[in-house]
mmCIF file of C-alpha atoms and ligand atoms in Angstrom:
data_model
loop_
_atom_site.group_PDB
_atom_site.id
_atom_site.type_symbol
_atom_site.label_atom_id
_atom_site.label_comp_id
_atom_site.label_asym_id
_atom_site.label_seq_id
_atom_site.Cartn_x
_atom_site.Cartn_y
_atom_site.Cartn_z
ATOM 1 C CA GLU A 1015 -32.751 -67.106 -48.106
ATOM 2 C CA LYS A 1016 -31.950 -63.198 -47.876
ATOM 3 C CA GLY A 1017 -28.909 -63.398 -50.602
ATOM 4 C CA ALA A 1018 -28.167 -59.922 -51.510
ATOM 5 C CA TYR A 1019 -30.646 -58.297 -49.130
ATOM 6 C CA PRO A 1020 -29.473 -56.758 -46.076
ATOM 7 C CA TYR A 1021 -32.502 -57.829 -43.966
ATOM 8 C CA TYR A 1022 -35.096 -60.177 -44.380
ATOM 9 C CA MET A 1023 -37.821 -57.868 -43.840
ATOM 10 C CA LEU A 1024 -36.818 -55.793 -47.355
ATOM 11 C CA LYS A 1025 -36.582 -58.994 -49.146
ATOM 12 C CA GLU A 1026 -40.061 -59.898 -47.891
ATOM 13 C CA ILE A 1027 -41.341 -56.747 -49.019
ATOM 14 C CA ASP A 1028 -39.655 -57.441 -52.247
ATOM 15 C CA ASP A 1029 -41.294 -60.562 -52.459
ATOM 16 C CA GLN A 1030 -45.065 -59.109 -52.563
ATOM 17 C CA PRO A 1031 -45.576 -58.506 -56.055
ATOM 18 C CA ALA A 1032 -44.575 -62.632 -56.430
ATOM 19 C CA VAL A 1033 -46.755 -63.644 -53.773
ATOM 20 C CA MET A 1034 -49.842 -61.677 -55.187
ATOM 21 C CA ARG A 1035 -49.329 -63.731 -58.539
ATOM 22 C CA ARG A 1036 -48.806 -67.154 -56.733
ATOM 23 C CA ILE A 1037 -52.186 -66.496 -55.091
ATOM 24 C CA VAL A 1038 -53.512 -65.997 -58.591
ATOM 25 C CA GLN A 1039 -52.127 -68.715 -59.847
ATOM 26 C CA GLU A 1040 -53.119 -71.218 -56.496
ATOM 27 C CA TYR A 1041 -56.745 -69.775 -56.218
ATOM 28 C CA THR A 1042 -58.019 -69.077 -59.524
ATOM 29 C CA ASP A 1043 -58.230 -70.976 -62.836
ATOM 30 C CA THR A 1044 -57.316 -69.864 -66.749
ATOM 31 C CA LEU A 1045 -61.069 -68.557 -66.926
ATOM 32 C CA GLY A 1046 -60.396 -66.258 -64.037
ATOM 33 C CA ARG A 1047 -62.809 -68.302 -61.978
ATOM 34 C CA THR A 1048 -61.870 -69.001 -57.841
ATOM 35 C CA VAL A 1049 -60.693 -72.177 -57.058
ATOM 36 C CA ILE A 1050 -61.616 -72.759 -53.309
ATOM 37 C CA ASP A 1051 -62.973 -75.974 -51.586
ATOM 38 C CA GLU A 1052 -66.517 -76.091 -52.296
ATOM 39 C CA ASP A 1053 -67.379 -77.228 -48.467
ATOM 40 C CA ILE A 1054 -65.865 -73.700 -46.970
ATOM 41 C CA ILE A 1055 -67.906 -71.826 -49.586
ATOM 42 C CA LYS A 1056 -71.126 -73.712 -48.690
ATOM 43 C CA GLN A 1057 -70.509 -73.481 -45.143
ATOM 44 C CA ILE A 1058 -69.678 -69.396 -45.297
ATOM 45 C CA THR A 1059 -72.916 -68.991 -47.417
ATOM 46 C CA ALA A 1060 -74.930 -71.032 -44.917
ATOM 47 C CA SER A 1061 -73.821 -68.747 -42.328
ATOM 48 C CA ASP A 1062 -75.379 -65.518 -40.916
ATOM 49 C CA ARG A 1063 -72.184 -64.125 -39.599
ATOM 50 C CA ILE A 1064 -68.258 -64.389 -40.013
ATOM 51 C CA TYR A 1065 -66.051 -63.678 -36.962
ATOM 52 C CA VAL A 1066 -62.383 -63.038 -37.685
ATOM 53 C CA ILE A 1067 -60.116 -63.865 -34.911
ATOM 54 C CA ALA A 1068 -56.454 -62.579 -34.711
ATOM 55 C CA CYS A 1069 -53.636 -60.897 -33.262
ATOM 56 C CA GLY A 1070 -51.355 -57.918 -34.300
ATOM 57 C CA THR A 1071 -50.587 -57.842 -37.917
ATOM 58 C CA SER A 1072 -53.075 -60.637 -38.936
ATOM 59 C CA TYR A 1073 -55.792 -58.480 -36.816
ATOM 60 C CA ASN A 1074 -55.346 -55.329 -38.705
ATOM 61 C CA ALA A 1075 -55.202 -57.629 -42.193
ATOM 62 C CA GLY A 1076 -58.703 -58.887 -40.638
ATOM 63 C CA TRP A 1077 -60.503 -55.360 -40.906
ATOM 64 C CA VAL A 1078 -59.514 -54.872 -44.482
ATOM 65 C CA GLY A 1079 -60.879 -58.367 -45.170
ATOM 66 C CA LYS A 1080 -63.940 -57.469 -43.395
ATOM 67 C CA ALA A 1081 -64.652 -54.770 -45.583
ATOM 68 C CA ILE A 1082 -63.996 -56.658 -48.868
ATOM 69 C CA LEU A 1083 -66.270 -59.731 -47.288
ATOM 70 C CA GLU A 1084 -68.849 -57.532 -46.573
ATOM 71 C CA LYS A 1085 -69.345 -56.047 -49.725
ATOM 72 C CA MET A 1086 -68.998 -58.986 -51.980
ATOM 73 C CA THR A 1087 -71.099 -61.415 -49.746
ATOM 74 C CA ASN A 1088 -73.530 -59.498 -47.899
ATOM 75 C CA ILE A 1089 -72.869 -61.324 -44.785
ATOM 76 C CA PRO A 1090 -72.141 -59.444 -41.530
ATOM 77 C CA VAL A 1091 -68.302 -59.539 -40.671
ATOM 78 C CA GLU A 1092 -66.839 -59.134 -36.798
ATOM 79 C CA VAL A 1093 -63.080 -58.801 -36.464
ATOM 80 C CA HIS A 1094 -62.070 -59.430 -32.445
ATOM 81 C CA LEU A 1095 -58.721 -59.771 -30.789
ATOM 82 C CA SER A 1096 -57.858 -63.279 -30.106
ATOM 83 C CA SER A 1097 -56.891 -62.594 -26.313
ATOM 84 C CA GLU A 1098 -60.263 -60.346 -25.956
ATOM 85 C CA PHE A 1099 -62.655 -62.831 -27.656
ATOM 86 C CA GLY A 1100 -61.651 -65.873 -25.734
ATOM 87 C CA TYR A 1101 -62.359 -64.487 -22.148
ATOM 88 C CA ASN A 1102 -65.162 -62.262 -23.019
ATOM 89 C CA MET A 1103 -67.197 -63.693 -25.724
ATOM 90 C CA PRO A 1104 -69.658 -61.832 -27.354
ATOM 91 C CA LEU A 1105 -73.236 -63.152 -28.249
ATOM 92 C CA LEU A 1106 -72.925 -65.128 -31.065
ATOM 93 C CA SER A 1107 -75.595 -65.055 -34.090
ATOM 94 C CA ASP A 1108 -77.365 -68.133 -34.615
ATOM 95 C CA ASN A 1109 -74.980 -69.638 -37.500
ATOM 96 C CA PRO A 1110 -71.515 -68.134 -37.165
ATOM 97 C CA PHE A 1111 -68.584 -68.928 -39.049
ATOM 98 C CA PHE A 1112 -64.965 -68.597 -37.418
ATOM 99 C CA ILE A 1113 -62.065 -67.427 -39.675
ATOM 100 C CA PHE A 1114 -58.653 -67.694 -37.997
ATOM 101 C CA LEU A 1115 -55.869 -65.603 -39.352
ATOM 102 C CA SER A 1116 -52.362 -66.453 -38.378
ATOM 103 C CA GLN A 1117 -49.208 -66.308 -40.484
ATOM 104 C CA SER A 1118 -47.414 -68.949 -38.152
ATOM 105 C CA GLY A 1119 -50.495 -70.786 -37.077
ATOM 106 C CA GLU A 1120 -48.953 -71.260 -33.806
ATOM 107 C CA THR A 1121 -50.236 -68.205 -32.086
ATOM 108 C CA ALA A 1122 -51.664 -69.282 -28.607
ATOM 109 C CA ASP A 1123 -54.197 -66.417 -28.098
ATOM 110 C CA SER A 1124 -55.691 -67.487 -31.562
ATOM 111 C CA ARG A 1125 -55.506 -71.220 -30.630
ATOM 112 C CA GLN A 1126 -57.584 -71.049 -27.329
ATOM 113 C CA VAL A 1127 -60.589 -69.535 -29.133
ATOM 114 C CA LEU A 1128 -60.169 -72.123 -31.755
ATOM 115 C CA VAL A 1129 -60.241 -74.846 -28.664
ATOM 116 C CA GLN A 1130 -63.394 -72.864 -27.667
ATOM 117 C CA THR A 1131 -65.116 -72.878 -30.876
ATOM 118 C CA SER A 1132 -64.511 -76.342 -31.557
ATOM 119 C CA GLU A 1133 -66.148 -77.442 -28.508
ATOM 120 C CA LEU A 1134 -69.147 -75.664 -29.092
ATOM 121 C CA GLY A 1135 -69.241 -77.301 -32.569
ATOM 122 C CA LEU A 1136 -68.890 -74.355 -34.691
ATOM 123 C CA PRO A 1137 -66.978 -74.424 -38.123
ATOM 124 C CA SER A 1138 -63.986 -72.704 -38.641
ATOM 125 C CA LEU A 1139 -61.263 -71.960 -41.451
ATOM 126 C CA THR A 1140 -57.462 -71.233 -40.750
ATOM 127 C CA LEU A 1141 -55.785 -68.812 -43.256
ATOM 128 C CA THR A 1142 -52.236 -69.407 -42.519
ATOM 129 C CA ASN A 1143 -48.879 -69.386 -44.227
ATOM 130 C CA VAL A 1144 -47.688 -72.539 -42.498
ATOM 131 C CA ALA A 1145 -48.937 -75.766 -43.553
ATOM 132 C CA GLY A 1146 -49.473 -78.455 -40.855
ATOM 133 C CA SER A 1147 -49.128 -75.766 -38.167
ATOM 134 C CA THR A 1148 -51.485 -75.994 -35.000
ATOM 135 C CA LEU A 1149 -54.187 -73.668 -36.114
ATOM 136 C CA SER A 1150 -54.375 -75.409 -39.748
ATOM 137 C CA ARG A 1151 -54.583 -78.946 -38.232
ATOM 138 C CA GLU A 1152 -57.427 -77.946 -35.530
ATOM 139 C CA ALA A 1153 -59.557 -75.964 -37.859
ATOM 140 C CA ASP A 1154 -62.157 -77.905 -39.848
ATOM 141 C CA TYR A 1155 -60.641 -76.076 -42.995
ATOM 142 C CA THR A 1156 -57.412 -74.578 -44.231
ATOM 143 C CA LEU A 1157 -56.473 -72.111 -46.786
ATOM 144 C CA LEU A 1158 -52.514 -71.382 -47.277
ATOM 145 C CA LEU A 1159 -51.075 -68.056 -47.784
ATOM 146 C CA HIS A 1160 -48.633 -69.156 -50.359
ATOM 147 C CA ALA A 1161 -46.515 -65.982 -48.795
ATOM 148 C CA GLY A 1162 -43.219 -68.334 -48.555
ATOM 149 C CA PRO A 1163 -41.592 -68.384 -45.580
ATOM 150 C CA GLU A 1164 -41.668 -65.176 -43.464
ATOM 151 C CA ILE A 1165 -38.507 -64.683 -41.358
ATOM 152 C CA ALA A 1166 -38.269 -60.936 -40.096
ATOM 153 C CA VAL A 1167 -39.951 -60.160 -37.032
ATOM 154 C CA ALA A 1168 -42.169 -57.434 -38.675
ATOM 155 C CA SER A 1169 -44.895 -59.159 -40.724
ATOM 156 C CA THR A 1170 -45.030 -57.692 -44.461
ATOM 157 C CA LYS A 1171 -45.964 -60.074 -46.862
ATOM 158 C CA ALA A 1172 -48.212 -62.411 -44.685
ATOM 159 C CA TYR A 1173 -50.579 -58.944 -44.230
ATOM 160 C CA THR A 1174 -50.884 -58.474 -47.772
ATOM 161 C CA ALA A 1175 -51.164 -62.347 -48.583
ATOM 162 C CA GLN A 1176 -54.243 -62.448 -45.895
ATOM 163 C CA ILE A 1177 -56.007 -59.595 -47.374
ATOM 164 C CA ALA A 1178 -55.593 -60.888 -51.025
ATOM 165 C CA VAL A 1179 -56.736 -64.493 -49.840
ATOM 166 C CA LEU A 1180 -59.648 -63.032 -47.872
ATOM 167 C CA ALA A 1181 -60.570 -61.107 -51.492
ATOM 168 C CA VAL A 1182 -60.224 -64.562 -53.415
ATOM 169 C CA LEU A 1183 -62.719 -66.159 -50.677
ATOM 170 C CA ALA A 1184 -65.156 -63.214 -50.563
ATOM 171 C CA LYS A 1185 -65.261 -63.432 -54.285
ATOM 172 C CA ALA A 1186 -65.806 -67.071 -54.210
ATOM 173 C CA VAL A 1187 -68.526 -66.756 -51.496
ATOM 174 C CA GLY A 1188 -70.215 -63.822 -53.408
ATOM 175 C CA ASP A 1189 -70.235 -65.650 -56.888
ATOM 176 C CA SER A 1190 -72.068 -68.607 -55.242
ATOM 177 C CA LYS A 1191 -74.823 -66.132 -53.991
ATOM 178 C CA ALA A 1192 -74.616 -64.430 -57.501
ATOM 179 C CA ASN A 1193 -74.199 -61.386 -56.031
ATOM 180 C CA PRO A 1194 -73.593 -58.479 -58.941
ATOM 181 C CA SER A 1195 -70.688 -56.516 -56.989
ATOM 182 C CA SER A 1196 -68.697 -60.041 -56.820
ATOM 183 C CA LEU A 1197 -69.744 -61.146 -60.445
ATOM 184 C CA ASP A 1198 -68.272 -58.108 -61.738
ATOM 185 C CA PHE A 1199 -65.104 -58.619 -59.779
ATOM 186 C CA ASP A 1200 -62.322 -60.137 -61.713
ATOM 187 C CA ILE A 1201 -59.970 -61.140 -59.036
ATOM 188 C CA ALA A 1202 -57.380 -62.524 -61.238
ATOM 189 C CA HIS A 1203 -56.988 -59.684 -63.161
ATOM 190 C CA GLU A 1204 -57.093 -57.304 -60.103
ATOM 191 C CA LEU A 1205 -54.380 -58.940 -58.488
ATOM 192 C CA SER A 1206 -52.261 -58.923 -61.531
ATOM 193 C CA VAL A 1207 -52.501 -55.263 -61.664
ATOM 194 C CA ILE A 1208 -51.559 -55.048 -57.679
ATOM 195 C CA ALA A 1209 -48.549 -56.985 -58.392
ATOM 196 C CA THR A 1210 -47.258 -54.409 -60.942
ATOM 197 C CA VAL A 1211 -48.341 -51.477 -58.956
ATOM 198 C CA ILE A 1212 -46.370 -53.004 -55.864
ATOM 199 C CA GLU A 1213 -43.315 -53.193 -58.168
ATOM 200 C CA SER A 1214 -43.555 -49.206 -59.177
ATOM 201 C CA ILE A 1215 -43.927 -48.465 -55.363
ATOM 202 C CA ILE A 1216 -40.530 -50.543 -54.220
ATOM 203 C CA ALA A 1217 -38.880 -49.036 -57.455
ATOM 204 C CA GLU A 1218 -39.378 -46.053 -55.557
ATOM 205 C CA LYS A 1219 -37.760 -46.770 -52.254
ATOM 206 C CA MET A 1220 -34.934 -44.437 -52.324
ATOM 207 C CA THR A 1221 -37.416 -41.585 -52.555
ATOM 208 C CA ILE A 1222 -38.981 -43.056 -49.428
ATOM 209 C CA SER A 1223 -35.601 -43.428 -47.812
ATOM 210 C CA GLN A 1224 -35.064 -39.485 -48.328
ATOM 211 C CA LEU A 1225 -38.461 -38.588 -47.219
ATOM 212 C CA VAL A 1226 -38.031 -40.812 -43.845
ATOM 213 C CA GLU A 1227 -34.856 -39.073 -43.119
ATOM 214 C CA ASP A 1228 -36.592 -35.538 -43.587
ATOM 215 C CA TYR A 1229 -39.320 -36.692 -41.412
ATOM 216 C CA LEU A 1230 -38.499 -39.109 -38.843
ATOM 217 C CA ALA A 1231 -35.048 -38.696 -38.168
ATOM 218 C CA THR A 1232 -35.466 -37.365 -34.666
ATOM 219 C CA THR A 1233 -38.791 -37.252 -34.012
ATOM 220 C CA ARG A 1234 -40.478 -39.311 -30.791
ATOM 221 C CA ASN A 1235 -43.790 -40.044 -31.919
ATOM 222 C CA ALA A 1236 -45.818 -39.899 -35.297
ATOM 223 C CA PHE A 1237 -49.271 -40.468 -36.425
ATOM 224 C CA TYR A 1238 -51.057 -42.258 -39.132
ATOM 225 C CA ILE A 1239 -54.548 -41.345 -39.943
ATOM 226 C CA GLY A 1240 -57.422 -42.335 -42.532
ATOM 227 C CA ARG A 1241 -61.012 -43.293 -42.708
ATOM 228 C CA GLY A 1242 -62.525 -46.889 -43.314
ATOM 229 C CA VAL A 1243 -59.828 -48.874 -45.120
ATOM 230 C CA ASP A 1244 -57.487 -46.274 -45.066
ATOM 231 C CA TYR A 1245 -57.897 -46.168 -41.262
ATOM 232 C CA TYR A 1246 -57.373 -49.934 -41.213
ATOM 233 C CA VAL A 1247 -53.792 -49.328 -42.943
ATOM 234 C CA SER A 1248 -52.960 -46.701 -40.415
ATOM 235 C CA MET A 1249 -53.687 -49.117 -37.646
ATOM 236 C CA GLU A 1250 -50.896 -51.698 -39.361
ATOM 237 C CA ALA A 1251 -48.754 -48.695 -40.783
ATOM 238 C CA SER A 1252 -48.396 -47.509 -37.191
ATOM 239 C CA LEU A 1253 -47.822 -51.260 -35.494
ATOM 240 C CA LYS A 1254 -44.705 -51.387 -38.119
ATOM 241 C CA LEU A 1255 -43.311 -48.126 -37.496
ATOM 242 C CA LYS A 1256 -43.383 -48.866 -33.626
ATOM 243 C CA GLU A 1257 -42.484 -52.312 -33.160
ATOM 244 C CA ILE A 1258 -39.107 -51.826 -35.263
ATOM 245 C CA SER A 1259 -38.053 -48.247 -35.034
ATOM 246 C CA TYR A 1260 -39.516 -47.918 -31.463
ATOM 247 C CA ILE A 1261 -40.962 -44.219 -32.717
ATOM 248 C CA GLN A 1262 -44.137 -44.405 -30.785
ATOM 249 C CA ALA A 1263 -46.960 -44.520 -33.526
ATOM 250 C CA GLU A 1264 -50.816 -44.311 -33.183
ATOM 251 C CA GLY A 1265 -52.893 -45.359 -36.047
ATOM 252 C CA PHE A 1266 -56.216 -43.008 -35.817
ATOM 253 C CA ALA A 1267 -59.600 -42.900 -37.364
ATOM 254 C CA ALA A 1268 -58.973 -39.417 -39.113
ATOM 255 C CA GLY A 1269 -62.025 -37.794 -37.754
ATOM 256 C CA GLU A 1270 -61.740 -39.010 -34.207
ATOM 257 C CA LEU A 1271 -58.264 -37.467 -33.572
ATOM 258 C CA LYS A 1272 -60.101 -34.004 -32.956
ATOM 259 C CA HIS A 1273 -62.089 -35.633 -30.244
ATOM 260 C CA GLY A 1274 -58.883 -35.651 -27.694
ATOM 261 C CA THR A 1275 -55.835 -37.235 -29.101
ATOM 262 C CA ILE A 1276 -55.195 -33.720 -31.434
ATOM 263 C CA ALA A 1277 -53.689 -32.551 -27.749
ATOM 264 C CA LEU A 1278 -50.657 -34.632 -28.713
ATOM 265 C CA ILE A 1279 -49.544 -32.858 -31.972
ATOM 266 C CA GLU A 1280 -46.937 -30.539 -31.059
ATOM 267 C CA GLU A 1281 -44.549 -28.455 -33.532
ATOM 268 C CA MET A 1282 -43.014 -30.842 -36.377
ATOM 269 C CA THR A 1283 -45.162 -33.859 -35.231
ATOM 270 C CA PRO A 1284 -45.211 -36.042 -38.455
ATOM 271 C CA VAL A 1285 -48.667 -37.179 -39.324
ATOM 272 C CA PHE A 1286 -49.155 -39.674 -42.254
ATOM 273 C CA GLY A 1287 -52.510 -39.144 -43.853
ATOM 274 C CA VAL A 1288 -53.754 -42.135 -45.754
ATOM 275 C CA ILE A 1289 -55.996 -41.373 -48.819
ATOM 276 C CA THR A 1290 -57.388 -43.772 -51.156
ATOM 277 C CA ASP A 1291 -61.197 -43.435 -51.001
ATOM 278 C CA LYS A 1292 -63.251 -40.806 -52.660
ATOM 279 C CA LYS A 1293 -66.076 -40.547 -50.554
ATOM 280 C CA THR A 1294 -63.744 -39.808 -47.737
ATOM 281 C CA ALA A 1295 -60.858 -38.068 -49.233
ATOM 282 C CA ALA A 1296 -62.110 -34.509 -48.642
ATOM 283 C CA HIS A 1297 -62.846 -35.109 -45.069
ATOM 284 C CA THR A 1298 -59.300 -36.610 -44.265
ATOM 285 C CA ARG A 1299 -57.909 -33.758 -46.113
ATOM 286 C CA GLY A 1300 -59.733 -31.303 -43.381
ATOM 287 C CA ASN A 1301 -58.396 -33.416 -40.408
ATOM 288 C CA LEU A 1302 -54.986 -32.945 -41.741
ATOM 289 C CA LYS A 1303 -55.396 -29.048 -42.077
ATOM 290 C CA GLU A 1304 -56.604 -29.392 -38.365
ATOM 291 C CA VAL A 1305 -53.551 -30.693 -37.163
ATOM 292 C CA GLU A 1306 -51.207 -28.809 -39.808
ATOM 293 C CA SER A 1307 -52.665 -25.475 -37.903
ATOM 294 C CA ARG A 1308 -51.301 -27.174 -34.660
ATOM 295 C CA GLY A 1309 -47.891 -27.681 -35.922
ATOM 296 C CA ALA A 1310 -47.970 -31.059 -37.209
ATOM 297 C CA ARG A 1311 -46.144 -31.780 -40.590
ATOM 298 C CA ASN A 1312 -48.080 -33.597 -42.720
ATOM 299 C CA PHE A 1313 -47.085 -36.526 -45.027
ATOM 300 C CA VAL A 1314 -49.967 -37.362 -47.625
ATOM 301 C CA ILE A 1315 -50.040 -41.097 -49.331
ATOM 302 C CA ALA A 1316 -52.735 -40.634 -51.973
ATOM 303 C CA LEU A 1317 -54.273 -42.379 -54.690
ATOM 304 C CA SER A 1318 -53.178 -40.918 -57.882
ATOM 305 C CA SER A 1319 -56.922 -39.885 -58.655
ATOM 306 C CA LEU A 1320 -57.182 -38.485 -55.510
ATOM 307 C CA ALA A 1321 -53.971 -36.720 -55.289
ATOM 308 C CA LYS A 1322 -52.694 -33.242 -54.939
ATOM 309 C CA GLU A 1323 -49.480 -31.648 -56.258
ATOM 310 C CA THR A 1324 -48.449 -31.121 -52.745
ATOM 311 C CA ASP A 1325 -48.494 -34.886 -51.601
ATOM 312 C CA GLN A 1326 -45.448 -36.531 -50.446
ATOM 313 C CA PHE A 1327 -46.190 -39.950 -52.119
ATOM 314 C CA VAL A 1328 -48.729 -40.792 -54.725
ATOM 315 C CA ILE A 1329 -49.625 -44.366 -55.653
ATOM 316 C CA PRO A 1330 -51.427 -45.510 -58.798
ATOM 317 C CA ASP A 1331 -54.835 -46.305 -58.890
ATOM 318 C CA VAL A 1332 -56.121 -49.889 -58.396
ATOM 319 C CA HIS A 1333 -59.641 -51.322 -57.568
ATOM 320 C CA PRO A 1334 -61.380 -49.437 -54.980
ATOM 321 C CA LEU A 1335 -61.554 -52.587 -52.682
ATOM 322 C CA LEU A 1336 -58.078 -53.708 -52.668
ATOM 323 C CA THR A 1337 -56.281 -50.321 -52.231
ATOM 324 C CA ALA A 1338 -54.628 -51.522 -48.962
ATOM 325 C CA LEU A 1339 -52.662 -53.616 -50.846
ATOM 326 C CA VAL A 1340 -50.744 -51.338 -52.441
ATOM 327 C CA SER A 1341 -50.702 -48.100 -49.954
ATOM 328 C CA ILE A 1342 -49.462 -50.349 -47.222
ATOM 329 C CA ILE A 1343 -46.306 -50.905 -49.313
ATOM 330 C CA PRO A 1344 -44.886 -47.149 -48.739
ATOM 331 C CA THR A 1345 -45.748 -47.650 -45.031
ATOM 332 C CA GLN A 1346 -43.613 -50.779 -44.642
ATOM 333 C CA LEU A 1347 -40.865 -49.150 -46.463
ATOM 334 C CA ILE A 1348 -41.169 -46.247 -43.985
ATOM 335 C CA ALA A 1349 -40.770 -48.329 -41.207
ATOM 336 C CA TYR A 1350 -37.829 -49.927 -42.808
ATOM 337 C CA PHE A 1351 -35.788 -46.906 -43.013
ATOM 338 C CA ALA A 1352 -36.515 -45.470 -40.221
ATOM 339 C CA THR A 1353 -35.308 -48.414 -38.127
ATOM 340 C CA LEU A 1354 -32.264 -48.684 -40.767
ATOM 341 C CA GLN A 1355 -31.361 -44.913 -40.176
ATOM 342 C CA ARG A 1356 -31.794 -45.301 -36.438
ATOM 343 C CA GLY A 1357 -29.175 -48.068 -36.436
ATOM 344 C CA TYR A 1358 -31.606 -50.765 -34.861
ATOM 345 C CA ASP A 1359 -31.657 -54.475 -36.442
ATOM 346 C CA VAL A 1360 -34.561 -54.599 -38.678
ATOM 347 C CA ASP A 1361 -35.277 -58.200 -38.627
ATOM 348 C CA LYS A 1362 -35.041 -58.671 -34.785
ATOM 349 C CA PRO A 1363 -36.650 -55.748 -32.668
ATOM 350 C CA ARG A 1364 -36.349 -56.042 -28.794
ATOM 351 C CA ASN A 1365 -38.782 -57.821 -26.622
ATOM 352 C CA LEU A 1366 -40.387 -59.765 -29.674
ATOM 353 C CA ALA A 1367 -40.406 -63.291 -30.982
ATOM 354 C CA LYS A 1368 -41.828 -64.243 -34.502
ATOM 355 C CA SER A 1369 -44.334 -66.584 -33.156
ATOM 356 C CA VAL A 1370 -46.023 -65.736 -29.668
ATOM 357 C CA THR A 1371 -46.874 -69.293 -28.093
ATOM 358 C CA VAL A 1372 -48.055 -67.816 -24.718
ATOM 359 C CA GLU A 1373 -51.368 -66.358 -23.866
HETATM 360 C C1 F6R B 1496 -46.455 -57.466 -36.135
HETATM 361 C C2 F6R B 1496 -46.543 -58.988 -36.278
HETATM 362 C C3 F6R B 1496 -47.486 -59.395 -34.979
HETATM 363 C C4 F6R B 1496 -48.221 -60.927 -35.470
HETATM 364 C C5 F6R B 1496 -48.786 -61.265 -34.261
HETATM 365 C C6 F6R B 1496 -49.685 -62.676 -34.978
HETATM 366 O O1 F6R B 1496 -45.471 -57.486 -37.235
HETATM 367 O O2 F6R B 1496 -45.714 -59.864 -36.799
HETATM 368 O O3 F6R B 1496 -48.261 -58.535 -34.463
HETATM 369 O O4 F6R B 1496 -48.939 -60.279 -36.391
HETATM 370 O O5 F6R B 1496 -48.196 -61.901 -33.205
HETATM 371 O O6 F6R B 1496 -49.352 -63.614 -35.459
HETATM 372 P P1 F6R B 1496 -49.622 -64.607 -36.238
HETATM 373 O O7 F6R B 1496 -50.503 -64.055 -37.633
HETATM 374 O O8 F6R B 1496 -48.386 -65.511 -36.645
HETATM 375 O O9 F6R B 1496 -50.699 -65.263 -35.653
#
């Protein structure tokens, strides 16, 4: 029920701290150890490559998951769009393990891949928000997102839940391999910190609303740029903005813009820079300077420890592997307010359905 909320999307953005805490409760014990089916961990530990298969927002979550999984498990991870993978399957490794990401568990594009991998006898795990959904029933294993029903067409809490559950899974596999980077990672604590930080960001939503009025009121297009995980967040941030506000938005690798797409920067084009990674912060700032000198209006979302006084939105520091869980929050609110201010239906964008059951 959306209760006092004007739209489900706003309620679901607000749900995210509780979802983070629920994931901690469901997937860790009182000593902070992960609680995940041993068979899943054995299968993944025995595999030489993880293939993440998904569409849309779930696909974008998969990229963040890749960064976390590789770091914790030392197993290479590939992320693929379901609709491409099914018909142009790449050469597979000797012992692949498949992870299907699907909020609804009903996405036809993803299901057709699962049908094929099952026929090949390859092990599979579905991460879904819906118990008993098709992808859950047909995969060997399921991990539930525990995000609660997601009603708004634009996915918000399922994205952060997918990343959080993938992080728990990465920790479980990493621990079973006694990887130091995993053993040192207190996932229960880090996700609890994240929950509190998300609350503090949501508390600033009126600031974001005002910034959106200033930056996006009349614009035709916008860009999100970043590097590494900040690039993956940029892809999701731009999908969210375009699908509900109809502002044409592109998420771009910050360093790649100058290889062509920078031609689209005009006087006053909004460019959102996402900066949460120490090793790339200076480079992304350099790229923001490049677009600014071509007329762009920059909007910087930066982690506190990397922030400059002129940045538009600063987020408190969290564990370096989990920054996507907090940097995505202002971008969800940006999409929400841009849509509200343009007078569109936030929860029901045109041409879209909540679950896509055709290929
Ligand atoms: C975007 C959105 C879609 C879905 C995509 C996959 O906000 O909701 O891009 O993420 O259709 O859906 P699931 O995760 O249900 O397979």
